[in-house]
């Protein structure tokens, strides 16, 4: 990771980071600038005008968005080869979860910006685990692949924790909004016990749907695996979740920010 990115992480970890300083630091790293602008100008953001520099990106997207972009872009730049993870698939899946989360948040009159951000980074913990403990995670990958619907449960049994807690701890240190930290932490079980996390429930449904798409699940499989409890709690049934499909858009430009 470059010195500029390290300085940027330090600035963004402050309780009140300076947007001007963040933009200056982003602008000092050509690779990071290119990645952030690719994302900012992709169909994912549907900006009404082309964003031409880091200052515009920070001003138009806001600090929460920029923080998630910097995290994702920094990971994309740093981790070119993660054992056990197909990075092109991982980022495609993450972008899809972000888009579905945003769509479902709109239906439920929740904060679409936070939903999209949480969706984009909801599985960051998975990358961290593969990088930090490849010898432990590798054998699990052989039995339950990273994007399998049962992955979180398998991690809980094997390690006593999941990618959800790892990701939540990471974004908490990055001073993400408490709502996003909580959603990442409880996404696997958003309404279990004393938990009642609406955004976590949205992530749960969005990740279920995106994972089902990745494995090309048929209609019978969708019916059999739909998270009924989460859907019922949010007031969303299978048809409503599948019916609220985001507009068609291209992943290619956004994906290039992570895998080029």
PDB file of C-alpha atoms in Angstrom:
ATOM      1  CA  UNK A   1       0.000   0.000   0.000  1.00  0.00           C
ATOM      2  CA  UNK A   2       1.432   3.408  -0.989  1.00  0.00           C
ATOM      3  CA  UNK A   3       2.417   6.146   1.468  1.00  0.00           C
ATOM      4  CA  UNK A   4      -0.354   8.326   0.074  1.00  0.00           C
ATOM      5  CA  UNK A   5      -2.978   5.685   0.802  1.00  0.00           C
ATOM      6  CA  UNK A   6      -1.553   5.222   4.304  1.00  0.00           C
ATOM      7  CA  UNK A   7      -1.819   8.987   4.910  1.00  0.00           C
ATOM      8  CA  UNK A   8      -5.330   8.924   3.487  1.00  0.00           C
ATOM      9  CA  UNK A   9      -6.411   6.154   5.853  1.00  0.00           C
ATOM     10  CA  UNK A  10      -4.962   8.134   8.757  1.00  0.00           C
ATOM     11  CA  UNK A  11      -6.903  11.243   7.740  1.00  0.00           C
ATOM     12  CA  UNK A  12     -10.151   9.356   7.218  1.00  0.00           C
ATOM     13  CA  UNK A  13      -9.774   7.620  10.579  1.00  0.00           C
ATOM     14  CA  UNK A  14      -9.958  10.993  12.318  1.00  0.00           C
ATOM     15  CA  UNK A  15     -13.195  11.824  14.088  1.00  0.00           C
ATOM     16  CA  UNK A  16     -13.745  14.770  11.745  1.00  0.00           C
ATOM     17  CA  UNK A  17     -11.718  14.224   8.548  1.00  0.00           C
ATOM     18  CA  UNK A  18     -11.157  17.185   6.249  1.00  0.00           C
ATOM     19  CA  UNK A  19     -12.833  16.748   2.835  1.00  0.00           C
ATOM     20  CA  UNK A  20     -10.259  19.120   1.357  1.00  0.00           C
ATOM     21  CA  UNK A  21      -7.350  17.095   2.733  1.00  0.00           C
ATOM     22  CA  UNK A  22      -8.953  13.815   1.638  1.00  0.00           C
ATOM     23  CA  UNK A  23      -9.360  15.151  -1.901  1.00  0.00           C
ATOM     24  CA  UNK A  24      -5.750  16.386  -1.934  1.00  0.00           C
ATOM     25  CA  UNK A  25      -4.454  12.992  -0.833  1.00  0.00           C
ATOM     26  CA  UNK A  26      -6.595  11.088  -3.339  1.00  0.00           C
ATOM     27  CA  UNK A  27      -5.286  13.406  -6.040  1.00  0.00           C
ATOM     28  CA  UNK A  28      -1.683  12.607  -5.108  1.00  0.00           C
ATOM     29  CA  UNK A  29      -2.036   8.931  -5.985  1.00  0.00           C
ATOM     30  CA  UNK A  30      -2.606   8.482  -9.748  1.00  0.00           C
ATOM     31  CA  UNK A  31      -3.748   4.884  -9.382  1.00  0.00           C
ATOM     32  CA  UNK A  32      -6.218   5.672  -6.602  1.00  0.00           C
ATOM     33  CA  UNK A  33      -7.478   8.764  -8.439  1.00  0.00           C
ATOM     34  CA  UNK A  34      -8.112   6.691 -11.555  1.00  0.00           C
ATOM     35  CA  UNK A  35      -9.987   4.049  -9.580  1.00  0.00           C
ATOM     36  CA  UNK A  36     -12.137   6.540  -7.674  1.00  0.00           C
ATOM     37  CA  UNK A  37     -13.008   8.438 -10.855  1.00  0.00           C
ATOM     38  CA  UNK A  38     -13.857   5.208 -12.696  1.00  0.00           C
ATOM     39  CA  UNK A  39     -16.283   4.348  -9.947  1.00  0.00           C
ATOM     40  CA  UNK A  40     -17.655   7.873  -9.658  1.00  0.00           C
ATOM     41  CA  UNK A  41     -18.351   8.071 -13.399  1.00  0.00           C
ATOM     42  CA  UNK A  42     -19.708   4.553 -13.766  1.00  0.00           C
ATOM     43  CA  UNK A  43     -23.394   3.836 -14.194  1.00  0.00           C
ATOM     44  CA  UNK A  44     -23.341   2.671 -10.597  1.00  0.00           C
ATOM     45  CA  UNK A  45     -23.580   6.291  -9.401  1.00  0.00           C
ATOM     46  CA  UNK A  46     -25.667   7.648 -12.278  1.00  0.00           C
ATOM     47  CA  UNK A  47     -24.137  11.094 -11.873  1.00  0.00           C
ATOM     48  CA  UNK A  48     -25.862  13.835 -13.877  1.00  0.00           C
ATOM     49  CA  UNK A  49     -22.475  15.093 -15.071  1.00  0.00           C
ATOM     50  CA  UNK A  50     -18.994  13.731 -15.510  1.00  0.00           C
ATOM     51  CA  UNK A  51     -16.787  13.928 -12.434  1.00  0.00           C
ATOM     52  CA  UNK A  52     -13.375  15.138 -13.514  1.00  0.00           C
ATOM     53  CA  UNK A  53     -11.188  15.251 -10.407  1.00  0.00           C
ATOM     54  CA  UNK A  54     -10.845  14.091  -6.805  1.00  0.00           C
ATOM     55  CA  UNK A  55     -12.231  17.333  -5.396  1.00  0.00           C
ATOM     56  CA  UNK A  56     -15.458  16.926  -7.359  1.00  0.00           C
ATOM     57  CA  UNK A  57     -15.737  13.284  -6.355  1.00  0.00           C
ATOM     58  CA  UNK A  58     -15.446  14.113  -2.653  1.00  0.00           C
ATOM     59  CA  UNK A  59     -17.857  17.052  -2.915  1.00  0.00           C
ATOM     60  CA  UNK A  60     -20.506  15.184  -4.909  1.00  0.00           C
ATOM     61  CA  UNK A  61     -20.323  11.770  -3.268  1.00  0.00           C
ATOM     62  CA  UNK A  62     -19.934  12.761   0.368  1.00  0.00           C
ATOM     63  CA  UNK A  63     -17.503  11.429   2.957  1.00  0.00           C
ATOM     64  CA  UNK A  64     -19.300   8.140   3.679  1.00  0.00           C
ATOM     65  CA  UNK A  65     -19.309   7.202  -0.009  1.00  0.00           C
ATOM     66  CA  UNK A  66     -15.718   8.306  -0.474  1.00  0.00           C
ATOM     67  CA  UNK A  67     -14.607   6.342   2.578  1.00  0.00           C
ATOM     68  CA  UNK A  68     -16.137   3.172   1.125  1.00  0.00           C
ATOM     69  CA  UNK A  69     -14.624   3.861  -2.301  1.00  0.00           C
ATOM     70  CA  UNK A  70     -11.187   4.446  -0.834  1.00  0.00           C
ATOM     71  CA  UNK A  71     -11.440   1.264   1.216  1.00  0.00           C
ATOM     72  CA  UNK A  72     -12.575  -0.785  -1.754  1.00  0.00           C
ATOM     73  CA  UNK A  73     -10.163   0.839  -4.192  1.00  0.00           C
ATOM     74  CA  UNK A  74      -7.248   0.449  -1.789  1.00  0.00           C
ATOM     75  CA  UNK A  75      -8.090  -3.221  -1.360  1.00  0.00           C
ATOM     76  CA  UNK A  76      -8.450  -3.615  -5.104  1.00  0.00           C
ATOM     77  CA  UNK A  77      -5.075  -2.013  -5.653  1.00  0.00           C
ATOM     78  CA  UNK A  78      -3.314  -3.947  -2.911  1.00  0.00           C
ATOM     79  CA  UNK A  79      -4.755  -7.426  -3.269  1.00  0.00           C
ATOM     80  CA  UNK A  80      -4.135  -8.654  -6.791  1.00  0.00           C
ATOM     81  CA  UNK A  81      -4.193 -12.300  -5.811  1.00  0.00           C
ATOM     82  CA  UNK A  82      -6.130 -13.586  -2.820  1.00  0.00           C
ATOM     83  CA  UNK A  83      -5.863 -17.354  -2.265  1.00  0.00           C
ATOM     84  CA  UNK A  84      -9.251 -18.995  -2.648  1.00  0.00           C
ATOM     85  CA  UNK A  85     -11.018 -15.892  -3.963  1.00  0.00           C
ATOM     86  CA  UNK A  86     -11.925 -15.105  -7.565  1.00  0.00           C
ATOM     87  CA  UNK A  87     -11.567 -11.322  -7.306  1.00  0.00           C
ATOM     88  CA  UNK A  88     -13.487 -10.539 -10.492  1.00  0.00           C
ATOM     89  CA  UNK A  89     -16.406 -12.566  -9.171  1.00  0.00           C
ATOM     90  CA  UNK A  90     -16.015 -11.115  -5.674  1.00  0.00           C
ATOM     91  CA  UNK A  91     -16.268  -7.486  -6.830  1.00  0.00           C
ATOM     92  CA  UNK A  92     -19.024  -8.249  -9.325  1.00  0.00           C
ATOM     93  CA  UNK A  93     -20.980  -9.906  -6.533  1.00  0.00           C
ATOM     94  CA  UNK A  94     -20.286  -7.019  -4.114  1.00  0.00           C
ATOM     95  CA  UNK A  95     -21.434  -4.439  -6.644  1.00  0.00           C
ATOM     96  CA  UNK A  96     -24.572  -6.455  -7.277  1.00  0.00           C
ATOM     97  CA  UNK A  97     -25.346  -6.637  -3.539  1.00  0.00           C
ATOM     98  CA  UNK A  98     -24.852  -2.882  -3.308  1.00  0.00           C
ATOM     99  CA  UNK A  99     -27.299  -2.232  -6.124  1.00  0.00           C
ATOM    100  CA  UNK A 100     -29.933  -4.625  -4.757  1.00  0.00           C
ATOM    101  CA  UNK A 101     -29.515  -3.182  -1.252  1.00  0.00           C
ATOM    102  CA  UNK A 102     -30.089   0.301  -2.582  1.00  0.00           C
ATOM    103  CA  UNK A 103     -33.208  -0.850  -4.426  1.00  0.00           C
ATOM    104  CA  UNK A 104     -34.664  -2.615  -1.382  1.00  0.00           C
ATOM    105  CA  UNK A 105     -33.864   0.369   0.841  1.00  0.00           C
ATOM    106  CA  UNK A 106     -35.893   2.554  -1.504  1.00  0.00           C
ATOM    107  CA  UNK A 107     -38.858   0.187  -1.193  1.00  0.00           C
ATOM    108  CA  UNK A 108     -38.609   0.274   2.610  1.00  0.00           C
ATOM    109  CA  UNK A 109     -37.975   4.030   2.759  1.00  0.00           C
ATOM    110  CA  UNK A 110     -34.553   3.549   4.307  1.00  0.00           C
ATOM    111  CA  UNK A 111     -31.367   5.492   3.608  1.00  0.00           C
ATOM    112  CA  UNK A 112     -30.395   4.356   0.105  1.00  0.00           C
ATOM    113  CA  UNK A 113     -26.911   5.849   0.357  1.00  0.00           C
ATOM    114  CA  UNK A 114     -26.043   3.854   3.471  1.00  0.00           C
ATOM    115  CA  UNK A 115     -27.617   0.734   1.995  1.00  0.00           C
ATOM    116  CA  UNK A 116     -25.532   0.968  -1.153  1.00  0.00           C
ATOM    117  CA  UNK A 117     -22.337   1.640   0.806  1.00  0.00           C
ATOM    118  CA  UNK A 118     -22.998  -1.228   3.204  1.00  0.00           C
ATOM    119  CA  UNK A 119     -23.743  -3.528   0.291  1.00  0.00           C
ATOM    120  CA  UNK A 120     -20.507  -2.668  -1.481  1.00  0.00           C
ATOM    121  CA  UNK A 121     -18.335  -3.493   1.526  1.00  0.00           C
ATOM    122  CA  UNK A 122     -20.505  -6.072   3.315  1.00  0.00           C
ATOM    123  CA  UNK A 123     -18.135  -8.941   2.455  1.00  0.00           C
ATOM    124  CA  UNK A 124     -14.803  -7.170   3.004  1.00  0.00           C
ATOM    125  CA  UNK A 125     -14.242  -9.424   6.006  1.00  0.00           C
ATOM    126  CA  UNK A 126     -14.061 -12.378   3.641  1.00  0.00           C
ATOM    127  CA  UNK A 127     -11.036 -10.883   1.868  1.00  0.00           C
ATOM    128  CA  UNK A 128      -9.370 -10.094   5.176  1.00  0.00           C
ATOM    129  CA  UNK A 129      -9.827 -13.653   6.448  1.00  0.00           C
ATOM    130  CA  UNK A 130      -8.430 -15.166   3.244  1.00  0.00           C
ATOM    131  CA  UNK A 131      -5.386 -12.912   3.410  1.00  0.00           C
ATOM    132  CA  UNK A 132      -4.735 -13.173   7.162  1.00  0.00           C
ATOM    133  CA  UNK A 133      -5.420 -16.882   7.669  1.00  0.00           C
ATOM    134  CA  UNK A 134      -5.195 -18.721   4.324  1.00  0.00           C
ATOM    135  CA  UNK A 135      -4.193 -22.045   5.896  1.00  0.00           C
ATOM    136  CA  UNK A 136      -7.314 -22.031   8.069  1.00  0.00           C
ATOM    137  CA  UNK A 137      -9.763 -20.699   5.469  1.00  0.00           C
ATOM    138  CA  UNK A 138      -8.491 -22.799   2.552  1.00  0.00           C
ATOM    139  CA  UNK A 139      -9.828 -26.140   3.813  1.00  0.00           C
ATOM    140  CA  UNK A 140     -13.241 -24.569   4.432  1.00  0.00           C
ATOM    141  CA  UNK A 141     -13.288 -23.221   0.868  1.00  0.00           C
ATOM    142  CA  UNK A 142     -12.978 -26.786  -0.372  1.00  0.00           C
ATOM    143  CA  UNK A 143     -16.196 -27.768   1.420  1.00  0.00           C
ATOM    144  CA  UNK A 144     -18.221 -24.532   1.412  1.00  0.00           C
ATOM    145  CA  UNK A 145     -17.099 -21.998  -1.266  1.00  0.00           C
ATOM    146  CA  UNK A 146     -16.862 -18.310  -0.267  1.00  0.00           C
ATOM    147  CA  UNK A 147     -20.165 -17.307  -1.930  1.00  0.00           C
ATOM    148  CA  UNK A 148     -22.131 -20.379  -0.870  1.00  0.00           C
ATOM    149  CA  UNK A 149     -25.424 -19.576   0.869  1.00  0.00           C
ATOM    150  CA  UNK A 150     -24.245 -21.525   3.924  1.00  0.00           C
ATOM    151  CA  UNK A 151     -20.867 -19.821   4.190  1.00  0.00           C
ATOM    152  CA  UNK A 152     -21.561 -17.699   7.282  1.00  0.00           C
ATOM    153  CA  UNK A 153     -22.898 -20.682   9.213  1.00  0.00           C
ATOM    154  CA  UNK A 154     -19.919 -22.803   8.219  1.00  0.00           C
ATOM    155  CA  UNK A 155     -17.502 -20.111   9.390  1.00  0.00           C
ATOM    156  CA  UNK A 156     -19.345 -19.830  12.691  1.00  0.00           C
ATOM    157  CA  UNK A 157     -18.983 -23.558  13.286  1.00  0.00           C
ATOM    158  CA  UNK A 158     -15.326 -23.679  12.207  1.00  0.00           C
ATOM    159  CA  UNK A 159     -13.991 -20.438  13.718  1.00  0.00           C
ATOM    160  CA  UNK A 160     -16.598 -19.155  16.167  1.00  0.00           C
ATOM    161  CA  UNK A 161     -17.067 -15.987  14.101  1.00  0.00           C
ATOM    162  CA  UNK A 162     -17.811 -14.994  10.502  1.00  0.00           C
ATOM    163  CA  UNK A 163     -16.717 -12.559   7.830  1.00  0.00           C
ATOM    164  CA  UNK A 164     -19.543 -10.332   9.084  1.00  0.00           C
ATOM    165  CA  UNK A 165     -17.874  -9.631  12.441  1.00  0.00           C
ATOM    166  CA  UNK A 166     -14.459  -9.250  10.825  1.00  0.00           C
ATOM    167  CA  UNK A 167     -15.813  -6.707   8.334  1.00  0.00           C
ATOM    168  CA  UNK A 168     -17.726  -4.830  11.037  1.00  0.00           C
ATOM    169  CA  UNK A 169     -14.589  -4.504  13.142  1.00  0.00           C
ATOM    170  CA  UNK A 170     -12.676  -3.204  10.167  1.00  0.00           C
ATOM    171  CA  UNK A 171     -15.192  -0.520   9.169  1.00  0.00           C
ATOM    172  CA  UNK A 172     -15.661   0.489  12.800  1.00  0.00           C
ATOM    173  CA  UNK A 173     -11.961   1.337  12.943  1.00  0.00           C
ATOM    174  CA  UNK A 174     -12.491   3.363   9.771  1.00  0.00           C
ATOM    175  CA  UNK A 175     -15.186   5.382  11.566  1.00  0.00           C
ATOM    176  CA  UNK A 176     -18.026   4.407   9.271  1.00  0.00           C
ATOM    177  CA  UNK A 177     -21.514   5.426  10.470  1.00  0.00           C
ATOM    178  CA  UNK A 178     -22.769   3.258  13.350  1.00  0.00           C
ATOM    179  CA  UNK A 179     -25.705   2.093  11.223  1.00  0.00           C
ATOM    180  CA  UNK A 180     -23.348   0.567   8.645  1.00  0.00           C
ATOM    181  CA  UNK A 181     -21.111  -1.020  11.297  1.00  0.00           C
ATOM    182  CA  UNK A 182     -24.150  -2.610  12.926  1.00  0.00           C
ATOM    183  CA  UNK A 183     -25.568  -3.808   9.596  1.00  0.00           C
ATOM    184  CA  UNK A 184     -22.326  -5.550   8.683  1.00  0.00           C
ATOM    185  CA  UNK A 185     -22.055  -7.140  12.111  1.00  0.00           C
ATOM    186  CA  UNK A 186     -25.610  -8.523  12.171  1.00  0.00           C
ATOM    187  CA  UNK A 187     -26.187  -9.183   8.468  1.00  0.00           C
ATOM    188  CA  UNK A 188     -26.110 -12.974   8.877  1.00  0.00           C
ATOM    189  CA  UNK A 189     -28.703 -12.917  11.690  1.00  0.00           C
ATOM    190  CA  UNK A 190     -30.327  -9.461  11.631  1.00  0.00           C
ATOM    191  CA  UNK A 191     -33.360 -10.388  13.722  1.00  0.00           C
ATOM    192  CA  UNK A 192     -32.042 -13.122  16.011  1.00  0.00           C
ATOM    193  CA  UNK A 193     -32.314 -12.721  19.785  1.00  0.00           C
ATOM    194  CA  UNK A 194     -32.195  -9.070  20.777  1.00  0.00           C
ATOM    195  CA  UNK A 195     -31.049  -7.994  17.317  1.00  0.00           C
ATOM    196  CA  UNK A 196     -33.316  -5.837  15.213  1.00  0.00           C
ATOM    197  CA  UNK A 197     -31.292  -4.366  12.397  1.00  0.00           C
ATOM    198  CA  UNK A 198     -33.276  -3.222   9.371  1.00  0.00           C
ATOM    199  CA  UNK A 199     -30.227  -2.447   7.246  1.00  0.00           C
ATOM    200  CA  UNK A 200     -28.725  -5.765   8.284  1.00  0.00           C
ATOM    201  CA  UNK A 201     -31.925  -7.412   7.060  1.00  0.00           C
ATOM    202  CA  UNK A 202     -31.630  -5.619   3.733  1.00  0.00           C
ATOM    203  CA  UNK A 203     -28.047  -6.871   3.376  1.00  0.00           C
ATOM    204  CA  UNK A 204     -29.197 -10.381   4.251  1.00  0.00           C
ATOM    205  CA  UNK A 205     -31.797 -10.410   1.476  1.00  0.00           C
ATOM    206  CA  UNK A 206     -29.533  -8.687  -1.045  1.00  0.00           C
ATOM    207  CA  UNK A 207     -26.640 -11.070  -0.449  1.00  0.00           C
ATOM    208  CA  UNK A 208     -28.988 -14.074  -0.608  1.00  0.00           C
ATOM    209  CA  UNK A 209     -30.258 -12.926  -3.966  1.00  0.00           C
ATOM    210  CA  UNK A 210     -26.823 -12.084  -5.389  1.00  0.00           C
ATOM    211  CA  UNK A 211     -25.360 -15.403  -4.219  1.00  0.00           C
ATOM    212  CA  UNK A 212     -28.311 -17.256  -5.742  1.00  0.00           C
ATOM    213  CA  UNK A 213     -27.606 -15.471  -9.023  1.00  0.00           C
ATOM    214  CA  UNK A 214     -23.918 -16.387  -8.884  1.00  0.00           C
ATOM    215  CA  UNK A 215     -24.744 -20.086  -8.616  1.00  0.00           C
ATOM    216  CA  UNK A 216     -27.596 -19.749 -11.141  1.00  0.00           C
ATOM    217  CA  UNK A 217     -30.204 -21.104  -8.760  1.00  0.00           C
ATOM    218  CA  UNK A 218     -33.466 -22.181 -10.378  1.00  0.00           C
ATOM    219  CA  UNK A 219     -36.972 -21.150  -9.307  1.00  0.00           C
ATOM    220  CA  UNK A 220     -37.413 -24.143  -7.012  1.00  0.00           C
ATOM    221  CA  UNK A 221     -34.141 -23.328  -5.300  1.00  0.00           C
ATOM    222  CA  UNK A 222     -35.150 -19.702  -4.810  1.00  0.00           C
ATOM    223  CA  UNK A 223     -38.385 -20.753  -3.146  1.00  0.00           C
ATOM    224  CA  UNK A 224     -36.628 -23.290  -0.943  1.00  0.00           C
ATOM    225  CA  UNK A 225     -33.840 -20.969   0.241  1.00  0.00           C
ATOM    226  CA  UNK A 226     -35.650 -17.634   0.552  1.00  0.00           C
ATOM    227  CA  UNK A 227     -34.971 -16.208   4.055  1.00  0.00           C
ATOM    228  CA  UNK A 228     -38.617 -16.219   5.138  1.00  0.00           C
ATOM    229  CA  UNK A 229     -38.065 -14.860   8.645  1.00  0.00           C
ATOM    230  CA  UNK A 230     -36.035 -11.898   7.433  1.00  0.00           C
ATOM    231  CA  UNK A 231     -38.462 -11.210   4.605  1.00  0.00           C
ATOM    232  CA  UNK A 232     -41.478 -11.431   6.918  1.00  0.00           C
ATOM    233  CA  UNK A 233     -39.899  -9.083   9.446  1.00  0.00           C
ATOM    234  CA  UNK A 234     -39.235  -6.507   6.742  1.00  0.00           C
ATOM    235  CA  UNK A 235     -42.598  -7.062   5.063  1.00  0.00           C
ATOM    236  CA  UNK A 236     -41.028  -8.452   1.875  1.00  0.00           C
ATOM    237  CA  UNK A 237     -41.967 -11.768   0.310  1.00  0.00           C
ATOM    238  CA  UNK A 238     -40.102 -13.657  -2.400  1.00  0.00           C
ATOM    239  CA  UNK A 239     -42.005 -12.077  -5.271  1.00  0.00           C
ATOM    240  CA  UNK A 240     -41.503  -8.554  -3.971  1.00  0.00           C
ATOM    241  CA  UNK A 241     -37.760  -9.086  -3.542  1.00  0.00           C
ATOM    242  CA  UNK A 242     -37.342 -10.571  -7.010  1.00  0.00           C
ATOM    243  CA  UNK A 243     -39.737  -8.059  -8.557  1.00  0.00           C
ATOM    244  CA  UNK A 244     -37.893  -4.954  -7.383  1.00  0.00           C
ATOM    245  CA  UNK A 245     -35.048  -5.440  -9.793  1.00  0.00           C
ATOM    246  CA  UNK A 246     -32.691  -2.484 -10.280  1.00  0.00           C
ATOM    247  CA  UNK A 247     -32.358  -1.056 -13.751  1.00  0.00           C
ATOM    248  CA  UNK A 248     -30.026  -2.910 -16.059  1.00  0.00           C
ATOM    249  CA  UNK A 249     -26.530  -1.427 -15.935  1.00  0.00           C
ATOM    250  CA  UNK A 250     -23.027  -2.431 -16.889  1.00  0.00           C
ATOM    251  CA  UNK A 251     -20.562  -3.689 -14.307  1.00  0.00           C
ATOM    252  CA  UNK A 252     -17.576  -3.312 -16.599  1.00  0.00           C
ATOM    253  CA  UNK A 253     -16.549   0.240 -15.732  1.00  0.00           C
ATOM    254  CA  UNK A 254     -17.056  -0.193 -12.002  1.00  0.00           C
ATOM    255  CA  UNK A 255     -15.310  -3.561 -11.987  1.00  0.00           C
ATOM    256  CA  UNK A 256     -12.268  -2.080 -13.680  1.00  0.00           C
ATOM    257  CA  UNK A 257     -11.636   0.015 -10.577  1.00  0.00           C
ATOM    258  CA  UNK A 258     -11.021  -3.132  -8.592  1.00  0.00           C
ATOM    259  CA  UNK A 259      -9.420  -5.666 -10.896  1.00  0.00           C
ATOM    260  CA  UNK A 260      -7.346  -3.676 -13.434  1.00  0.00           C
TER     261      UNK A 260
END
